[in-house]
Amino acid sequence: MKLQNLLLFFVLILFTQCTTEKATDTQIDKIQVAVFDGHGGAQTCIWEAVAAVKLDADMNVRTITTADIANNVLDSLDAIIIPGGGGSRQYLNLGNENLQRIKDFIARGGGAVGICAGAYLFSNTPEYSCMQLNGAQAIDIEHDNRGHGIAKFTLTEEGKKLFPEVAERDTLFVMYYEGPVFIPAESDSIRYETLAIMESDVHEEGNAPKNMTNNKPFFITNQYGKGRVFSCIAHPEATPGMMWMIPRMVRWTLDKPIKEYAENVVNPNIFNKEILMSVNDLKQESGYFKTFLYGTADEKIAALDWLQSKHSWDAKRWIQGLLFDGDTKVRVRAAQYITDAHYLHYLPDMRVAYQTEKDETAKTQLKEQLDKLEALLP
């Protein structure tokens, strides 16, 4: 009997080791991607970049800090994403040695995607703290607060090759938020290729000059040593139906084949027009913060309707708590908002809101929204 128990013990150990090794091998086989999480990176931009990468079943994603980079985490990665926020603050947070580690990582064959502020950081802009990685120079930087909203863009022939799912569309739309206006950097040996062109003229919020953003690069790519750099001045990761563009960009930096994504993930029909926030819109948007604090249920729902129609940038940070509002109608409407926005970072809150809901009708409605949100993940 003791011999049988001993044999069973060894079989269990062997099974556990094989299972662990299989799982580990599966993880190792995946593309290892990291999103930089440091001072200067906007929290929502970090969350959304992570969520976008998760849409690709062949990728593992994590966040990394300056300490991780200094501790050689790049040796275990295939690609790094620098998210939106403030490029100069990210530069300061990284420090010279870590900046050089990133450049060496790319030069050895690593991939790098810069989104908005990340693209700024990659540029070669005089009198701006940047890494000289993409051959572009940002202009009119004194009007960086030029505005935001759903902006329109077009793909070049090279862009259509990378994004064939939308190659037949004349115009596409994604969230833009005060991204850099690029021109080729003078005397830079790096030459970038334009994959998409900005068509919107964004200038109202910061009293910026007209006709500065339109007809400028929207997506640019370049080689850096043995590696590749993709610079994106806008925010596909913050745009439902277009988030898949981020893992596709990562694939380009690593010269990986195109992977198809599900129809509920690739949905350019969600936005089919330009929605730029005006100064009056911003005032109205700001007022809804107080509505969420002190308004009635009907007022909160009306506010959510308006904010969703404008695809409000700030509202995504306000609506998390509305999943646990005292009114069932508000809870359900907040869940619908989160689902329609494809805001995967709030998936844990959605699950708990459903689990703790006591109203049976509301519980059914929450489950419907939860299922739609979970269905985005592979």
mmCIF file of C-alpha atoms in Angstrom:
data_model
loop_
_atom_site.group_PDB
_atom_site.id
_atom_site.type_symbol
_atom_site.label_atom_id
_atom_site.label_comp_id
_atom_site.label_asym_id
_atom_site.label_seq_id
_atom_site.Cartn_x
_atom_site.Cartn_y
_atom_site.Cartn_z
ATOM 1 C CA MET A 1 0.000 0.000 0.000
ATOM 2 C CA LYS A 2 2.847 2.327 0.840
ATOM 3 C CA LEU A 3 4.503 1.521 -2.502
ATOM 4 C CA GLN A 4 1.290 2.371 -4.373
ATOM 5 C CA ASN A 5 1.007 5.692 -2.547
ATOM 6 C CA LEU A 6 4.637 6.484 -3.351
ATOM 7 C CA LEU A 7 4.126 5.708 -7.044
ATOM 8 C CA LEU A 8 0.978 7.855 -7.116
ATOM 9 C CA PHE A 9 2.931 10.679 -5.511
ATOM 10 C CA PHE A 10 5.615 10.574 -8.216
ATOM 11 C CA VAL A 11 2.992 10.413 -10.989
ATOM 12 C CA LEU A 12 1.304 13.524 -9.606
ATOM 13 C CA ILE A 13 4.637 15.366 -9.444
ATOM 14 C CA LEU A 14 5.448 14.378 -13.037
ATOM 15 C CA PHE A 15 1.977 15.467 -14.232
ATOM 16 C CA THR A 16 2.279 18.811 -12.452
ATOM 17 C CA GLN A 17 5.721 19.451 -13.951
ATOM 18 C CA CYS A 18 4.532 18.608 -17.474
ATOM 19 C CA THR A 19 1.462 20.825 -17.123
ATOM 20 C CA THR A 20 3.542 23.692 -15.785
ATOM 21 C CA GLU A 21 6.137 23.283 -18.516
ATOM 22 C CA LYS A 22 3.411 23.209 -21.179
ATOM 23 C CA ALA A 23 1.826 26.394 -19.841
ATOM 24 C CA THR A 24 5.214 28.064 -19.552
ATOM 25 C CA ASP A 25 6.142 27.068 -23.092
ATOM 26 C CA THR A 26 2.842 28.497 -24.351
ATOM 27 C CA GLN A 27 3.550 31.783 -22.608
ATOM 28 C CA ILE A 28 7.099 31.903 -23.959
ATOM 29 C CA ASP A 29 5.872 31.289 -27.513
ATOM 30 C CA LYS A 30 3.744 34.415 -27.343
ATOM 31 C CA ILE A 31 4.900 37.888 -28.379
ATOM 32 C CA GLN A 32 6.019 39.656 -25.221
ATOM 33 C CA VAL A 33 4.834 43.285 -25.132
ATOM 34 C CA ALA A 34 5.229 45.900 -22.412
ATOM 35 C CA VAL A 35 3.526 49.266 -21.925
ATOM 36 C CA PHE A 36 5.634 51.850 -20.140
ATOM 37 C CA ASP A 37 3.933 52.916 -16.902
ATOM 38 C CA GLY A 38 5.809 55.893 -15.536
ATOM 39 C CA HIS A 39 5.358 59.526 -14.628
ATOM 40 C CA GLY A 40 4.192 61.362 -17.737
ATOM 41 C CA GLY A 41 2.088 58.518 -19.068
ATOM 42 C CA ALA A 42 -1.630 59.281 -18.703
ATOM 43 C CA GLN A 43 -3.269 56.549 -16.636
ATOM 44 C CA THR A 44 -6.137 55.992 -19.059
ATOM 45 C CA CYS A 45 -3.693 55.837 -21.985
ATOM 46 C CA ILE A 46 -1.756 53.114 -20.193
ATOM 47 C CA TRP A 47 -4.918 51.144 -19.403
ATOM 48 C CA GLU A 48 -6.205 51.431 -22.945
ATOM 49 C CA ALA A 49 -2.906 50.423 -24.545
ATOM 50 C CA VAL A 50 -2.800 47.302 -22.374
ATOM 51 C CA ALA A 51 -6.416 46.469 -23.256
ATOM 52 C CA ALA A 52 -5.763 46.912 -26.979
ATOM 53 C CA VAL A 53 -2.823 44.482 -26.951
ATOM 54 C CA LYS A 54 -5.010 41.893 -25.200
ATOM 55 C CA LEU A 55 -7.157 41.720 -28.341
ATOM 56 C CA ASP A 56 -4.360 39.698 -29.966
ATOM 57 C CA ALA A 57 -4.370 36.135 -28.672
ATOM 58 C CA ASP A 58 -0.713 35.698 -29.632
ATOM 59 C CA MET A 59 0.491 38.455 -27.323
ATOM 60 C CA ASN A 60 1.255 38.722 -23.634
ATOM 61 C CA VAL A 61 1.198 42.241 -22.242
ATOM 62 C CA ARG A 62 2.415 43.777 -19.007
ATOM 63 C CA THR A 63 3.326 47.206 -17.704
ATOM 64 C CA ILE A 64 6.893 48.144 -16.847
ATOM 65 C CA THR A 65 8.471 50.944 -14.842
ATOM 66 C CA THR A 66 11.794 52.765 -14.939
ATOM 67 C CA ALA A 67 13.104 50.354 -12.300
ATOM 68 C CA ASP A 68 12.152 47.385 -14.492
ATOM 69 C CA ILE A 69 13.982 48.867 -17.475
ATOM 70 C CA ALA A 70 17.085 49.552 -15.364
ATOM 71 C CA ASN A 71 16.856 45.951 -14.168
ATOM 72 C CA ASN A 72 17.103 44.651 -17.773
ATOM 73 C CA VAL A 73 13.441 43.741 -18.317
ATOM 74 C CA LEU A 74 13.892 44.623 -21.993
ATOM 75 C CA ASP A 75 15.918 41.435 -22.408
ATOM 76 C CA SER A 76 12.709 39.445 -21.921
ATOM 77 C CA LEU A 77 10.565 41.543 -24.289
ATOM 78 C CA ASP A 78 9.865 41.672 -27.999
ATOM 79 C CA ALA A 79 8.272 45.129 -28.142
ATOM 80 C CA ILE A 80 7.618 48.179 -25.990
ATOM 81 C CA ILE A 81 4.793 50.731 -26.199
ATOM 82 C CA ILE A 82 5.195 54.296 -24.983
ATOM 83 C CA PRO A 83 1.628 55.506 -24.369
ATOM 84 C CA GLY A 84 0.039 58.935 -24.490
ATOM 85 C CA GLY A 85 0.513 61.564 -21.794
ATOM 86 C CA GLY A 86 3.451 63.957 -21.735
ATOM 87 C CA GLY A 87 6.556 63.091 -23.748
ATOM 88 C CA SER A 88 8.946 65.412 -21.945
ATOM 89 C CA ARG A 89 7.777 64.128 -18.547
ATOM 90 C CA GLN A 90 8.244 60.554 -19.722
ATOM 91 C CA TYR A 91 11.723 61.525 -20.910
ATOM 92 C CA LEU A 92 12.549 62.941 -17.478
ATOM 93 C CA ASN A 93 11.092 59.920 -15.705
ATOM 94 C CA LEU A 94 13.107 57.455 -17.763
ATOM 95 C CA GLY A 95 16.481 59.157 -17.365
ATOM 96 C CA ASN A 96 19.398 59.066 -19.779
ATOM 97 C CA GLU A 97 20.527 55.525 -19.028
ATOM 98 C CA ASN A 98 17.068 54.007 -19.511
ATOM 99 C CA LEU A 99 16.530 56.020 -22.673
ATOM 100 C CA GLN A 100 19.745 54.539 -24.041
ATOM 101 C CA ARG A 101 18.638 51.052 -22.967
ATOM 102 C CA ILE A 102 15.459 51.481 -25.016
ATOM 103 C CA LYS A 103 17.400 52.700 -28.048
ATOM 104 C CA ASP A 104 19.816 49.766 -27.758
ATOM 105 C CA PHE A 105 16.859 47.384 -27.404
ATOM 106 C CA ILE A 106 15.361 48.640 -30.672
ATOM 107 C CA ALA A 107 18.710 48.705 -32.472
ATOM 108 C CA ARG A 108 19.193 45.018 -31.585
ATOM 109 C CA GLY A 109 15.889 44.135 -33.259
ATOM 110 C CA GLY A 110 13.197 45.109 -30.748
ATOM 111 C CA GLY A 111 9.936 46.766 -31.722
ATOM 112 C CA ALA A 112 8.680 50.126 -30.443
ATOM 113 C CA VAL A 113 5.294 51.817 -30.767
ATOM 114 C CA GLY A 114 4.866 55.437 -29.703
ATOM 115 C CA ILE A 115 1.313 56.702 -29.239
ATOM 116 C CA CYS A 116 0.726 60.485 -29.208
ATOM 117 C CA ALA A 117 3.169 61.608 -26.489
ATOM 118 C CA GLY A 118 5.154 58.463 -27.224
ATOM 119 C CA ALA A 119 5.469 59.582 -30.841
ATOM 120 C CA TYR A 120 6.571 62.999 -29.560
ATOM 121 C CA LEU A 121 9.211 61.275 -27.429
ATOM 122 C CA PHE A 122 10.482 59.347 -30.460
ATOM 123 C CA SER A 123 10.831 62.506 -32.570
ATOM 124 C CA ASN A 124 13.798 64.745 -33.340
ATOM 125 C CA THR A 125 12.323 68.084 -32.290
ATOM 126 C CA PRO A 126 14.584 71.064 -31.465
ATOM 127 C CA GLU A 127 14.209 72.423 -27.931
ATOM 128 C CA TYR A 128 12.176 69.371 -26.894
ATOM 129 C CA SER A 129 13.296 66.381 -24.857
ATOM 130 C CA CYS A 130 13.177 63.521 -27.337
ATOM 131 C CA MET A 131 14.982 60.379 -28.445
ATOM 132 C CA GLN A 132 15.639 60.981 -32.171
ATOM 133 C CA LEU A 133 14.165 57.628 -33.141
ATOM 134 C CA ASN A 134 11.698 58.305 -35.972
ATOM 135 C CA GLY A 135 13.145 61.026 -38.206
ATOM 136 C CA ALA A 136 10.235 63.397 -37.565
ATOM 137 C CA GLN A 137 10.133 66.899 -36.141
ATOM 138 C CA ALA A 138 7.098 68.249 -34.311
ATOM 139 C CA ILE A 139 6.091 71.782 -35.319
ATOM 140 C CA ASP A 140 3.839 74.393 -33.721
ATOM 141 C CA ILE A 141 4.592 72.885 -30.315
ATOM 142 C CA GLU A 142 3.543 76.141 -28.662
ATOM 143 C CA HIS A 143 -0.056 75.162 -29.519
ATOM 144 C CA ASP A 144 0.047 71.585 -28.263
ATOM 145 C CA ASN A 145 -3.328 72.045 -26.553
ATOM 146 C CA ARG A 146 -4.987 72.500 -29.950
ATOM 147 C CA GLY A 147 -7.934 70.209 -29.203
ATOM 148 C CA HIS A 148 -9.329 66.719 -29.382
ATOM 149 C CA GLY A 149 -12.141 64.538 -30.620
ATOM 150 C CA ILE A 150 -12.930 61.932 -33.241
ATOM 151 C CA ALA A 151 -10.705 62.916 -36.170
ATOM 152 C CA LYS A 152 -10.701 61.699 -39.748
ATOM 153 C CA PHE A 153 -7.745 60.211 -41.611
ATOM 154 C CA THR A 154 -6.916 58.328 -44.781
ATOM 155 C CA LEU A 155 -4.548 55.436 -45.404
ATOM 156 C CA THR A 156 -1.724 55.578 -47.926
ATOM 157 C CA GLU A 157 -1.091 52.609 -50.210
ATOM 158 C CA GLU A 158 1.420 51.227 -47.689
ATOM 159 C CA GLY A 159 -1.073 51.775 -44.907
ATOM 160 C CA LYS A 160 -3.707 49.803 -46.790
ATOM 161 C CA LYS A 161 -1.319 46.851 -46.948
ATOM 162 C CA LEU A 162 -0.943 46.834 -43.157
ATOM 163 C CA PHE A 163 -4.646 47.434 -42.455
ATOM 164 C CA PRO A 164 -6.403 45.553 -45.294
ATOM 165 C CA GLU A 165 -9.628 45.268 -43.274
ATOM 166 C CA VAL A 166 -10.290 48.979 -43.872
ATOM 167 C CA ALA A 167 -8.358 49.490 -47.113
ATOM 168 C CA GLU A 168 -11.518 50.057 -49.153
ATOM 169 C CA ARG A 169 -12.786 52.880 -46.957
ATOM 170 C CA ASP A 170 -12.158 56.410 -48.206
ATOM 171 C CA THR A 171 -12.041 57.892 -44.708
ATOM 172 C CA LEU A 172 -11.517 56.455 -41.232
ATOM 173 C CA PHE A 173 -12.079 57.919 -37.774
ATOM 174 C CA VAL A 174 -10.234 57.588 -34.457
ATOM 175 C CA MET A 175 -9.733 59.626 -31.304
ATOM 176 C CA TYR A 176 -7.140 62.379 -31.569
ATOM 177 C CA TYR A 177 -5.944 64.276 -28.505
ATOM 178 C CA GLU A 178 -3.412 67.062 -29.066
ATOM 179 C CA GLY A 179 -1.002 64.800 -30.902
ATOM 180 C CA PRO A 180 2.175 66.084 -32.570
ATOM 181 C CA VAL A 181 2.177 67.723 -35.991
ATOM 182 C CA PHE A 182 5.073 66.095 -37.843
ATOM 183 C CA ILE A 183 7.322 67.103 -40.719
ATOM 184 C CA PRO A 184 10.626 65.456 -41.719
ATOM 185 C CA ALA A 185 13.429 66.437 -39.333
ATOM 186 C CA GLU A 186 16.110 68.458 -41.067
ATOM 187 C CA SER A 187 19.535 66.807 -41.364
ATOM 188 C CA ASP A 188 18.239 63.576 -39.756
ATOM 189 C CA SER A 189 19.545 60.429 -41.427
ATOM 190 C CA ILE A 190 16.371 58.529 -40.495
ATOM 191 C CA ARG A 191 13.652 58.616 -43.165
ATOM 192 C CA TYR A 192 10.126 57.704 -42.176
ATOM 193 C CA GLU A 193 7.331 56.334 -44.341
ATOM 194 C CA THR A 194 3.794 57.702 -43.988
ATOM 195 C CA LEU A 195 1.067 55.074 -43.655
ATOM 196 C CA ALA A 196 -1.826 57.437 -42.917
ATOM 197 C CA ILE A 197 -2.624 61.130 -43.286
ATOM 198 C CA MET A 198 -4.559 63.390 -40.909
ATOM 199 C CA GLU A 199 -7.542 65.038 -42.614
ATOM 200 C CA SER A 200 -9.076 66.971 -39.696
ATOM 201 C CA ASP A 201 -8.191 70.574 -38.922
ATOM 202 C CA VAL A 202 -7.987 70.658 -35.096
ATOM 203 C CA HIS A 203 -7.320 74.089 -33.624
ATOM 204 C CA GLU A 204 -10.216 75.486 -31.589
ATOM 205 C CA GLU A 205 -9.401 74.508 -28.005
ATOM 206 C CA GLY A 206 -5.932 76.053 -27.829
ATOM 207 C CA ASN A 207 -6.535 78.909 -30.244
ATOM 208 C CA ALA A 208 -4.033 77.246 -32.565
ATOM 209 C CA PRO A 209 -3.503 78.229 -36.207
ATOM 210 C CA LYS A 210 -5.923 76.772 -38.742
ATOM 211 C CA ASN A 211 -4.811 74.217 -41.335
ATOM 212 C CA MET A 212 -1.900 73.017 -39.226
ATOM 213 C CA THR A 213 -2.930 69.406 -38.519
ATOM 214 C CA ASN A 214 -4.628 68.471 -41.768
ATOM 215 C CA ASN A 215 -2.547 66.862 -44.527
ATOM 216 C CA LYS A 216 0.119 65.901 -42.001
ATOM 217 C CA PRO A 217 1.320 62.388 -41.122
ATOM 218 C CA PHE A 218 -1.001 60.330 -38.917
ATOM 219 C CA PHE A 219 0.965 57.055 -38.816
ATOM 220 C CA ILE A 220 4.676 56.865 -39.650
ATOM 221 C CA THR A 221 7.126 53.968 -39.633
ATOM 222 C CA ASN A 222 10.891 53.591 -39.851
ATOM 223 C CA GLN A 223 13.830 51.296 -39.323
ATOM 224 C CA TYR A 224 16.196 51.886 -36.409
ATOM 225 C CA GLY A 225 19.200 49.606 -36.521
ATOM 226 C CA LYS A 226 17.831 46.078 -36.725
ATOM 227 C CA GLY A 227 14.557 47.156 -35.138
ATOM 228 C CA ARG A 228 11.439 48.999 -36.239
ATOM 229 C CA VAL A 229 9.554 52.013 -34.888
ATOM 230 C CA PHE A 230 5.872 52.844 -35.384
ATOM 231 C CA SER A 231 4.733 56.353 -34.420
ATOM 232 C CA CYS A 232 1.015 57.075 -34.113
ATOM 233 C CA ILE A 233 -0.125 60.625 -33.351
ATOM 234 C CA ALA A 234 -3.678 59.575 -32.424
ATOM 235 C CA HIS A 235 -5.404 57.065 -30.145
ATOM 236 C CA PRO A 236 -6.832 53.961 -31.844
ATOM 237 C CA GLU A 237 -6.622 52.258 -28.442
ATOM 238 C CA ALA A 238 -9.210 54.779 -27.189
ATOM 239 C CA THR A 239 -11.553 54.199 -30.124
ATOM 240 C CA PRO A 240 -14.069 51.349 -30.056
ATOM 241 C CA GLY A 241 -13.877 49.319 -33.232
ATOM 242 C CA MET A 242 -10.319 50.517 -33.964
ATOM 243 C CA MET A 243 -8.366 49.278 -30.923
ATOM 244 C CA TRP A 244 -7.047 46.326 -32.954
ATOM 245 C CA MET A 245 -4.790 48.722 -34.840
ATOM 246 C CA ILE A 246 -2.414 48.825 -31.849
ATOM 247 C CA PRO A 247 -1.477 45.104 -31.815
ATOM 248 C CA ARG A 248 -1.263 45.299 -35.609
ATOM 249 C CA MET A 249 1.291 48.098 -35.199
ATOM 250 C CA VAL A 250 3.231 45.916 -32.762
ATOM 251 C CA ARG A 251 3.232 43.135 -35.341
ATOM 252 C CA TRP A 252 4.672 45.518 -37.936
ATOM 253 C CA THR A 253 7.535 46.501 -35.627
ATOM 254 C CA LEU A 254 8.462 42.828 -35.299
ATOM 255 C CA ASP A 255 7.886 41.970 -38.969
ATOM 256 C CA LYS A 256 5.232 39.470 -37.913
ATOM 257 C CA PRO A 257 2.463 38.346 -40.292
ATOM 258 C CA ILE A 258 -0.942 40.020 -40.152
ATOM 259 C CA LYS A 259 -3.417 38.304 -37.843
ATOM 260 C CA GLU A 260 -7.161 38.540 -38.415
ATOM 261 C CA TYR A 261 -9.292 39.845 -35.562
ATOM 262 C CA ALA A 262 -12.954 39.139 -34.864
ATOM 263 C CA GLU A 263 -15.713 41.180 -36.510
ATOM 264 C CA ASN A 264 -16.872 42.573 -33.167
ATOM 265 C CA VAL A 265 -13.318 43.889 -32.643
ATOM 266 C CA VAL A 266 -12.773 45.297 -36.155
ATOM 267 C CA ASN A 267 -15.706 47.684 -36.550
ATOM 268 C CA PRO A 268 -14.924 50.953 -38.368
ATOM 269 C CA ASN A 269 -18.660 51.630 -38.676
ATOM 270 C CA ILE A 270 -18.988 52.732 -35.048
ATOM 271 C CA PHE A 271 -17.753 56.188 -36.053
ATOM 272 C CA ASN A 272 -18.505 57.524 -39.505
ATOM 273 C CA LYS A 273 -18.120 61.254 -38.979
ATOM 274 C CA GLU A 274 -15.797 63.808 -37.401
ATOM 275 C CA ILE A 275 -16.699 64.777 -33.811
ATOM 276 C CA LEU A 276 -14.344 67.507 -32.611
ATOM 277 C CA MET A 277 -14.952 69.033 -29.188
ATOM 278 C CA SER A 278 -15.707 72.752 -29.334
ATOM 279 C CA VAL A 279 -15.037 75.198 -26.512
ATOM 280 C CA ASN A 280 -18.756 75.166 -25.672
ATOM 281 C CA ASP A 281 -18.739 71.367 -25.699
ATOM 282 C CA LEU A 282 -15.907 71.367 -23.170
ATOM 283 C CA LYS A 283 -17.876 73.616 -20.823
ATOM 284 C CA GLN A 284 -20.912 71.371 -21.087
ATOM 285 C CA GLU A 285 -18.769 68.276 -20.598
ATOM 286 C CA SER A 286 -17.203 69.710 -17.444
ATOM 287 C CA GLY A 287 -20.628 70.481 -15.994
ATOM 288 C CA TYR A 288 -21.654 66.843 -16.189
ATOM 289 C CA PHE A 289 -19.088 65.966 -13.553
ATOM 290 C CA LYS A 290 -21.314 67.744 -11.013
ATOM 291 C CA THR A 291 -24.351 66.030 -12.507
ATOM 292 C CA PHE A 292 -22.823 62.663 -11.649
ATOM 293 C CA LEU A 293 -22.155 63.903 -8.129
ATOM 294 C CA TYR A 294 -25.459 65.582 -7.343
ATOM 295 C CA GLY A 295 -27.922 64.966 -10.190
ATOM 296 C CA THR A 296 -31.059 62.859 -10.302
ATOM 297 C CA ALA A 297 -31.122 59.490 -12.045
ATOM 298 C CA ASP A 298 -32.732 60.991 -15.147
ATOM 299 C CA GLU A 299 -30.157 63.784 -15.229
ATOM 300 C CA LYS A 300 -27.309 61.283 -14.972
ATOM 301 C CA ILE A 301 -28.731 59.211 -17.819
ATOM 302 C CA ALA A 302 -29.170 62.319 -19.983
ATOM 303 C CA ALA A 303 -25.563 63.247 -19.224
ATOM 304 C CA LEU A 304 -24.366 59.776 -20.239
ATOM 305 C CA ASP A 305 -26.316 60.035 -23.491
ATOM 306 C CA TRP A 306 -24.662 63.361 -24.380
ATOM 307 C CA LEU A 307 -21.176 62.275 -23.326
ATOM 308 C CA GLN A 308 -21.419 59.088 -25.368
ATOM 309 C CA SER A 309 -22.594 61.031 -28.426
ATOM 310 C CA LYS A 310 -19.387 63.090 -28.156
ATOM 311 C CA HIS A 311 -17.190 60.127 -27.204
ATOM 312 C CA SER A 312 -16.011 62.205 -24.242
ATOM 313 C CA TRP A 313 -12.386 61.691 -23.257
ATOM 314 C CA ASP A 314 -12.877 62.637 -19.586
ATOM 315 C CA ALA A 315 -16.112 60.750 -18.976
ATOM 316 C CA LYS A 316 -14.405 57.354 -18.961
ATOM 317 C CA ARG A 317 -12.883 58.219 -15.581
ATOM 318 C CA TRP A 318 -16.228 59.370 -14.165
ATOM 319 C CA ILE A 319 -18.499 56.477 -15.063
ATOM 320 C CA GLN A 320 -16.802 53.644 -13.178
ATOM 321 C CA GLY A 321 -18.637 54.462 -9.951
ATOM 322 C CA LEU A 322 -21.975 54.755 -11.758
ATOM 323 C CA LEU A 323 -21.979 50.965 -12.066
ATOM 324 C CA PHE A 324 -22.727 51.054 -8.339
ATOM 325 C CA ASP A 325 -25.125 54.004 -8.356
ATOM 326 C CA GLY A 326 -28.160 53.910 -6.109
ATOM 327 C CA ASP A 327 -30.530 53.809 -9.099
ATOM 328 C CA THR A 328 -30.874 50.655 -11.191
ATOM 329 C CA LYS A 329 -31.466 52.596 -14.423
ATOM 330 C CA VAL A 330 -28.199 54.470 -13.950
ATOM 331 C CA ARG A 331 -26.299 51.257 -13.246
ATOM 332 C CA VAL A 332 -27.576 49.662 -16.434
ATOM 333 C CA ARG A 333 -26.941 52.765 -18.551
ATOM 334 C CA ALA A 334 -23.377 53.023 -17.197
ATOM 335 C CA ALA A 335 -22.785 49.384 -18.124
ATOM 336 C CA GLN A 336 -24.056 50.047 -21.635
ATOM 337 C CA TYR A 337 -21.746 53.073 -21.918
ATOM 338 C CA ILE A 338 -18.714 51.023 -20.870
ATOM 339 C CA THR A 339 -19.603 48.208 -23.260
ATOM 340 C CA ASP A 340 -20.243 50.545 -26.194
ATOM 341 C CA ALA A 341 -16.875 52.224 -25.492
ATOM 342 C CA HIS A 342 -15.157 48.799 -25.442
ATOM 343 C CA TYR A 343 -13.605 49.898 -22.168
ATOM 344 C CA LEU A 344 -12.031 46.607 -21.133
ATOM 345 C CA HIS A 345 -10.221 48.062 -18.131
ATOM 346 C CA TYR A 346 -13.555 48.167 -16.293
ATOM 347 C CA LEU A 347 -14.312 44.508 -16.975
ATOM 348 C CA PRO A 348 -13.676 43.533 -13.314
ATOM 349 C CA ASP A 349 -16.129 46.239 -12.186
ATOM 350 C CA MET A 350 -18.700 45.014 -14.705
ATOM 351 C CA ARG A 351 -18.403 41.475 -13.376
ATOM 352 C CA VAL A 352 -18.845 42.561 -9.779
ATOM 353 C CA ALA A 353 -21.728 44.886 -10.678
ATOM 354 C CA TYR A 354 -23.489 41.932 -12.258
ATOM 355 C CA GLN A 355 -22.716 39.564 -9.388
ATOM 356 C CA THR A 356 -23.956 41.981 -6.720
ATOM 357 C CA GLU A 357 -27.044 43.278 -8.558
ATOM 358 C CA LYS A 358 -30.228 42.456 -6.623
ATOM 359 C CA ASP A 359 -32.824 43.704 -9.097
ATOM 360 C CA GLU A 360 -33.520 40.749 -11.408
ATOM 361 C CA THR A 361 -34.435 42.846 -14.443
ATOM 362 C CA ALA A 362 -31.321 44.982 -14.059
ATOM 363 C CA LYS A 363 -29.230 41.854 -13.482
ATOM 364 C CA THR A 364 -30.361 40.440 -16.826
ATOM 365 C CA GLN A 365 -29.535 43.707 -18.561
ATOM 366 C CA LEU A 366 -26.111 43.886 -16.912
ATOM 367 C CA LYS A 367 -25.368 40.325 -17.988
ATOM 368 C CA GLU A 368 -26.152 41.240 -21.585
ATOM 369 C CA GLN A 369 -23.655 44.114 -21.497
ATOM 370 C CA LEU A 370 -21.063 42.037 -19.660
ATOM 371 C CA ASP A 371 -21.261 39.266 -22.258
ATOM 372 C CA LYS A 372 -20.716 41.767 -25.077
ATOM 373 C CA LEU A 373 -17.667 43.242 -23.375
ATOM 374 C CA GLU A 374 -16.131 39.861 -22.575
ATOM 375 C CA ALA A 375 -16.733 38.724 -26.153
ATOM 376 C CA LEU A 376 -14.135 41.245 -27.357
ATOM 377 C CA LEU A 377 -11.334 39.199 -25.812
ATOM 378 C CA PRO A 378 -9.956 36.193 -27.716
#
